[in-house]
Amino acid sequence: MNSKKPGAKRASLATLGVLAAGAFGAFAVLPAQAVMPVVKTVPWVATHPQIPHSTYPGRAVRLKGTSSQQGANFQYAWDFGDGSAPALGVVSDMNAIDASHTYAGPAGQVWSARLTVTDLNTGQAASRTYYVEMKTKSLEVEANVAIDEGLWYLHKTQFRSPGACSDCSNWQQGGAASSGYHGVTAANLNAFMVNGHQVAGSADNPYAETVTRGMRFLFTQLSARGIGSQADGLNGGTYNPDVNGNGLAIYNAQNEAYQTGMLLSTIVASGTPNAIAPTGPANVFGRKYIDIAQDIVDNISYCQFDTAPGGGWYYSCNGYDDNSISQWMAIGLLGARSFGAQLPQHGGAPLPNVVPEWNKVWLRNSQVAANPPAYNNGGGYFGYQGVSNVWGPYAVTASGMVQLVMDGIGRGSSPAGGPSWEGAETFMRENWGNDLIYPGNPYYSIKAYYYGLFSFTKAMLLHDPDGDGIPNPIACLASFRQGTDKPPTDWYGAEKGKIDSCSGQAATSDGIARTLIRDQNGAGYWSGHNYEGQQYPFETAWAIMMLNRTVFESGVPVAVAKAIPNPAVVGQTITLDGADSFHQDGARSIKSWQWDFNNDGIWDATGPVVTRSFPALGNYPVNLRVTDDATPEKSATTTVVVQVSIPPLAPSANANGPYNFCPATAKWFLDGTGSVNPDQGQSEPGRPGDTIQSYAWDLNGSGQFNGATGPQPDVKAYFQGLGVGNYVVQLKVTDTTASSFPSSGLGNLSGVARADVNVRDAGDPACAACIANLAARAKPGKIQLTWSHVAGVDSYNVYRSTLNGGPYSLIGKTLSNYATWLDATVVNGTSYHYVVRRVAANSDELCQSNQASATATNR
């Protein structure tokens, strides 16, 4: 253990503001009433604040935090955690305290940066940790950094306390409700929500307040009016669009079709249908979100244009048919369906929904025929207010595709006579690379016009060819033209010149992700990629949602896969671990894990942790798909590349975790025994076999790995000194390459891994549910363990030690929730000490039991 007194680093950080006060000599230190600032830092994952923010070599990233106080006497200090000089400044905006920094270190290195705010008048200070991890540069990592920077830009530019609503915030021009589109506020809130930042989020997350204030403004911009019958353009006569029968329609009066659809999508993105509107006019304030959403759906149904050809929407209710505007109503209806709202039906009878059926009429009348099955006439696109190609053919075609999704039309389900999904998709694929011909031209370049690009993304993600409400996303944009020279392309992840996962050929143009990453401004925003300036304020939110590949989900599942060891040698057993996969929505969880070992699209194994070996040298991509417990289910995939090579190879560290430490547990052990040296025992002739020679732990994010040593150190004294909270530790394991393979010219090789540490108090539910009655009973050549089953636990891990108090080694796993274990591997006359740990569905250990001991006997 490090001899440094626990908490010493934090104490020194807390005094940074006082020590550096000379740098701000204009501010005299005067007696004042004590004010303890409350400091918060932005988490990368709202539901898992210990997951670090990502960076990559050469990338400057912003560290982001807030304070409850501001003014000349409040100073901030950002300690970057890597030994560089801290960034100091006066807290001039308590809602935005950031500092830019470029980290340098190996992939996997985690830094525990810290924001400290000091009241120079009193010397009182508070601080909060901010985790950053170095990643190997990849498209996924770059996208995550871009999202991280974009959300912070939106947070910083929110106008607070606009008008009479003192606890509201918005993104209107100058904060005035009448300035700028209300849809900008809705879109920006949507961007936060689909990344898991919600009203009901942790109070330690600054974005929770950002979203809360924004939602309070959003409901003030809704209006209610009466609703009556609507003309039935399909069957003649009228039908009743008032599904819940309350006589109300709710809408946004400002450019109604645009804004109302956007506001509805944002309400849906909250993921909380039973939440209560905290603001708003009569018939909005105090009502459940789902009831408000239903009245908005009723209004959208009522406002569908009812004069031939009909079936679309316009700026005003029942105004006209317009393929630019109609997508916003369509996307609002799609989200509302998943939220629990319903569309009206013909006369209340169980017949097809009138709204999508009528919309098909409009789409048939606004799509240029594509002449299936060859699709060779260049048609397939949608017009603006008819078939005429007079404005943004790529944007309005994408809008038509969103409406097709609402109507339950997709690949293989296009009706005879149209409208045609295949025709529209063919048109988009045939013109996908036109950004190379018309770079930066929003009229002719699909990727230079975010309004249409966002529509296209929505359509591909929500594609639902059978209309059952369960999306069947399209990953590969394809052309159905006979003899096409445009192979399928990964519309999201393709990178020009690199192998396209959809065609197996070098991509001829970039997909959406690379396009957006390249277009992002250094300040974190996107702007200038639209046909006219009024759309610029929407771009940052749209780009964030496109990069996250979400529309109105309240957070999505995220797949995380690691392989141990990696690299490995031929034939070695490799553990593939997906237990760190998580959900951005705290109300959801991962329920299944599927593994594809050979990248052939066939799932070869299931479970959070599986094993595999590879028979030859090479790089092997292994795919993991995780699926959540939502209805409909949502999935996410990732790939880990396993490198099979020849010695010498670096060891793979395994820091285990997450650790849940409870006061009743006598010792708090970290466990690095799962670390693997892939070339264990191998060497050049006459040299000692390679092995792991040291285990070094970094407990405070200093990067020094001097907090503890050994494979299983007891760290209770250190973390008790820090107190209840969430922390991150790192393990570095180092081998003996220098002596085992001297001709390689390499020094000893190391591997680094991180783990979460959660220090609980006795009243924490995780501790209250610890097994406290583990008992051990000796039998001849056996020891029987029993305990009381804990409801909701999937299984248990059984540990044993010959040392009283541990450390312990895993000796078995129950295959069910049976609360018993028979240890038949004992030596008579030897005393054994046991603990049992509860195991979650993803294989995480939740809590350690009391210790039970017994001595095996001969009889």
mmCIF file of C-alpha atoms in Angstrom, residues 355-487:
data_model
loop_
_atom_site.group_PDB
_atom_site.id
_atom_site.type_symbol
_atom_site.label_atom_id
_atom_site.label_comp_id
_atom_site.label_asym_id
_atom_site.label_seq_id
_atom_site.Cartn_x
_atom_site.Cartn_y
_atom_site.Cartn_z
ATOM 1 C CA VAL A 355 -54.127 8.193 -41.168
ATOM 2 C CA PRO A 356 -51.412 5.945 -42.665
ATOM 3 C CA GLU A 357 -53.800 4.543 -45.286
ATOM 4 C CA TRP A 358 -54.670 8.031 -46.433
ATOM 5 C CA ASN A 359 -51.003 9.027 -46.357
ATOM 6 C CA LYS A 360 -50.264 6.250 -48.869
ATOM 7 C CA VAL A 361 -52.552 8.054 -51.321
ATOM 8 C CA TRP A 362 -50.470 11.202 -50.983
ATOM 9 C CA LEU A 363 -47.194 9.323 -51.375
ATOM 10 C CA ARG A 364 -48.411 7.586 -54.539
ATOM 11 C CA ASN A 365 -49.291 10.984 -55.960
ATOM 12 C CA SER A 366 -45.949 12.566 -55.084
ATOM 13 C CA GLN A 367 -43.465 9.837 -56.069
ATOM 14 C CA VAL A 368 -42.054 9.608 -59.564
ATOM 15 C CA ALA A 369 -42.669 6.046 -60.744
ATOM 16 C CA ALA A 370 -39.608 3.829 -60.442
ATOM 17 C CA ASN A 371 -40.755 1.061 -62.826
ATOM 18 C CA PRO A 372 -40.058 -2.109 -60.876
ATOM 19 C CA PRO A 373 -38.494 -4.578 -61.009
ATOM 20 C CA ALA A 374 -35.554 -3.030 -62.884
ATOM 21 C CA TYR A 375 -35.759 0.520 -61.434
ATOM 22 C CA ASN A 376 -33.798 1.724 -64.440
ATOM 23 C CA ASN A 377 -35.678 4.908 -65.312
ATOM 24 C CA GLY A 378 -34.118 7.113 -62.641
ATOM 25 C CA GLY A 379 -37.406 7.607 -60.819
ATOM 26 C CA GLY A 380 -38.245 6.689 -57.266
ATOM 27 C CA TYR A 381 -37.799 10.122 -55.780
ATOM 28 C CA PHE A 382 -40.503 12.136 -54.067
ATOM 29 C CA GLY A 383 -41.449 15.640 -55.071
ATOM 30 C CA TYR A 384 -42.131 18.616 -52.850
ATOM 31 C CA GLN A 385 -45.840 19.366 -53.280
ATOM 32 C CA GLY A 386 -46.373 16.870 -56.064
ATOM 33 C CA VAL A 387 -44.096 14.954 -58.430
ATOM 34 C CA SER A 388 -42.204 18.035 -59.620
ATOM 35 C CA ASN A 389 -38.524 18.043 -58.708
ATOM 36 C CA VAL A 390 -38.425 21.686 -57.751
ATOM 37 C CA TRP A 391 -36.680 21.700 -54.395
ATOM 38 C CA GLY A 392 -34.217 19.486 -52.548
ATOM 39 C CA PRO A 393 -35.107 16.129 -54.194
ATOM 40 C CA TYR A 394 -32.892 14.237 -51.762
ATOM 41 C CA ALA A 395 -34.396 15.887 -48.687
ATOM 42 C CA VAL A 396 -37.998 15.367 -49.731
ATOM 43 C CA THR A 397 -37.264 11.811 -50.861
ATOM 44 C CA ALA A 398 -35.917 11.089 -47.388
ATOM 45 C CA SER A 399 -39.064 12.688 -45.978
ATOM 46 C CA GLY A 400 -41.138 10.378 -48.133
ATOM 47 C CA MET A 401 -39.198 7.410 -46.742
ATOM 48 C CA VAL A 402 -40.060 8.458 -43.174
ATOM 49 C CA GLN A 403 -43.723 8.533 -44.153
ATOM 50 C CA LEU A 404 -43.373 5.098 -45.744
ATOM 51 C CA VAL A 405 -42.123 3.822 -42.385
ATOM 52 C CA MET A 406 -45.207 5.266 -40.689
ATOM 53 C CA ASP A 407 -47.360 3.524 -43.298
ATOM 54 C CA GLY A 408 -45.698 0.137 -42.730
ATOM 55 C CA ILE A 409 -44.002 0.053 -46.134
ATOM 56 C CA GLY A 410 -40.410 -1.089 -46.537
ATOM 57 C CA ARG A 411 -38.239 -3.559 -48.377
ATOM 58 C CA GLY A 412 -40.408 -6.299 -49.779
ATOM 59 C CA SER A 413 -43.731 -4.752 -48.783
ATOM 60 C CA SER A 414 -44.194 -1.970 -51.332
ATOM 61 C CA PRO A 415 -47.744 -2.294 -52.713
ATOM 62 C CA ALA A 416 -48.410 -2.715 -56.414
ATOM 63 C CA GLY A 417 -48.911 0.695 -57.929
ATOM 64 C CA GLY A 418 -46.847 2.371 -55.228
ATOM 65 C CA PRO A 419 -45.644 4.029 -53.211
ATOM 66 C CA SER A 420 -42.302 2.228 -53.506
ATOM 67 C CA TRP A 421 -39.672 1.893 -50.799
ATOM 68 C CA GLU A 422 -37.283 0.184 -53.211
ATOM 69 C CA GLY A 423 -37.628 3.049 -55.672
ATOM 70 C CA ALA A 424 -36.818 5.665 -53.037
ATOM 71 C CA GLU A 425 -33.910 3.691 -51.593
ATOM 72 C CA THR A 426 -32.519 3.109 -55.095
ATOM 73 C CA PHE A 427 -32.652 6.833 -55.812
ATOM 74 C CA MET A 428 -30.786 7.617 -52.594
ATOM 75 C CA ARG A 429 -28.121 4.957 -53.211
ATOM 76 C CA GLU A 430 -27.559 5.963 -56.832
ATOM 77 C CA ASN A 431 -26.935 9.546 -55.672
ATOM 78 C CA TRP A 432 -25.215 8.779 -52.345
ATOM 79 C CA GLY A 433 -21.788 9.863 -53.561
ATOM 80 C CA ASN A 434 -22.911 13.120 -55.139
ATOM 81 C CA ASP A 435 -21.091 15.033 -52.408
ATOM 82 C CA LEU A 436 -17.929 14.291 -54.411
ATOM 83 C CA ILE A 437 -19.449 16.031 -57.436
ATOM 84 C CA TYR A 438 -21.140 18.893 -55.589
ATOM 85 C CA PRO A 439 -19.127 19.310 -52.374
ATOM 86 C CA GLY A 440 -20.904 21.482 -49.831
ATOM 87 C CA ASN A 441 -23.908 22.126 -52.063
ATOM 88 C CA PRO A 442 -27.051 21.501 -49.996
ATOM 89 C CA TYR A 443 -29.313 21.304 -53.042
ATOM 90 C CA TYR A 444 -27.422 18.589 -54.899
ATOM 91 C CA SER A 445 -25.393 16.902 -52.151
ATOM 92 C CA ILE A 446 -27.266 14.564 -49.827
ATOM 93 C CA LYS A 447 -24.628 14.837 -47.108
ATOM 94 C CA ALA A 448 -24.408 18.623 -47.227
ATOM 95 C CA TYR A 449 -28.066 19.035 -46.294
ATOM 96 C CA TYR A 450 -28.624 17.942 -42.689
ATOM 97 C CA TYR A 451 -32.370 18.530 -42.879
ATOM 98 C CA GLY A 452 -32.671 15.711 -45.393
ATOM 99 C CA LEU A 453 -29.808 13.672 -43.975
ATOM 100 C CA PHE A 454 -31.563 13.496 -40.611
ATOM 101 C CA SER A 455 -34.772 12.397 -42.360
ATOM 102 C CA PHE A 456 -32.858 9.660 -44.173
ATOM 103 C CA THR A 457 -31.268 8.480 -40.917
ATOM 104 C CA LYS A 458 -34.667 8.293 -39.250
ATOM 105 C CA ALA A 459 -36.074 6.232 -42.091
ATOM 106 C CA MET A 460 -33.192 3.735 -42.108
ATOM 107 C CA LEU A 461 -33.270 3.281 -38.328
ATOM 108 C CA LEU A 462 -37.048 2.976 -38.026
ATOM 109 C CA HIS A 463 -37.625 0.897 -41.189
ATOM 110 C CA ASP A 464 -40.644 -1.299 -40.416
ATOM 111 C CA PRO A 465 -41.709 -3.258 -43.506
ATOM 112 C CA ASP A 466 -44.583 -5.108 -41.839
ATOM 113 C CA GLY A 467 -45.926 -2.194 -39.827
ATOM 114 C CA ASP A 468 -45.921 -4.074 -36.528
ATOM 115 C CA GLY A 469 -44.200 -1.257 -34.667
ATOM 116 C CA ILE A 470 -40.930 -3.192 -34.289
ATOM 117 C CA PRO A 471 -38.185 -1.523 -36.340
ATOM 118 C CA ASN A 472 -36.090 -3.621 -38.684
ATOM 119 C CA PRO A 473 -33.212 -1.183 -39.274
ATOM 120 C CA ILE A 474 -31.342 -1.144 -42.570
ATOM 121 C CA ALA A 475 -27.550 -1.088 -42.232
ATOM 122 C CA CYS A 476 -26.634 -1.298 -45.920
ATOM 123 C CA LEU A 477 -28.057 1.267 -48.330
ATOM 124 C CA ALA A 478 -28.765 -0.585 -51.596
ATOM 125 C CA SER A 479 -29.758 0.081 -55.168
ATOM 126 C CA PHE A 480 -32.301 -2.174 -56.860
ATOM 127 C CA ARG A 481 -31.480 -0.883 -60.335
ATOM 128 C CA GLN A 482 -30.676 -3.654 -62.757
ATOM 129 C CA GLY A 483 -26.975 -3.637 -63.625
ATOM 130 C CA THR A 484 -26.149 -0.932 -61.085
ATOM 131 C CA ASP A 485 -22.508 -0.060 -60.497
ATOM 132 C CA LYS A 486 -23.366 1.121 -56.997
ATOM 133 C CA PRO A 487 -22.842 -1.760 -54.548
#
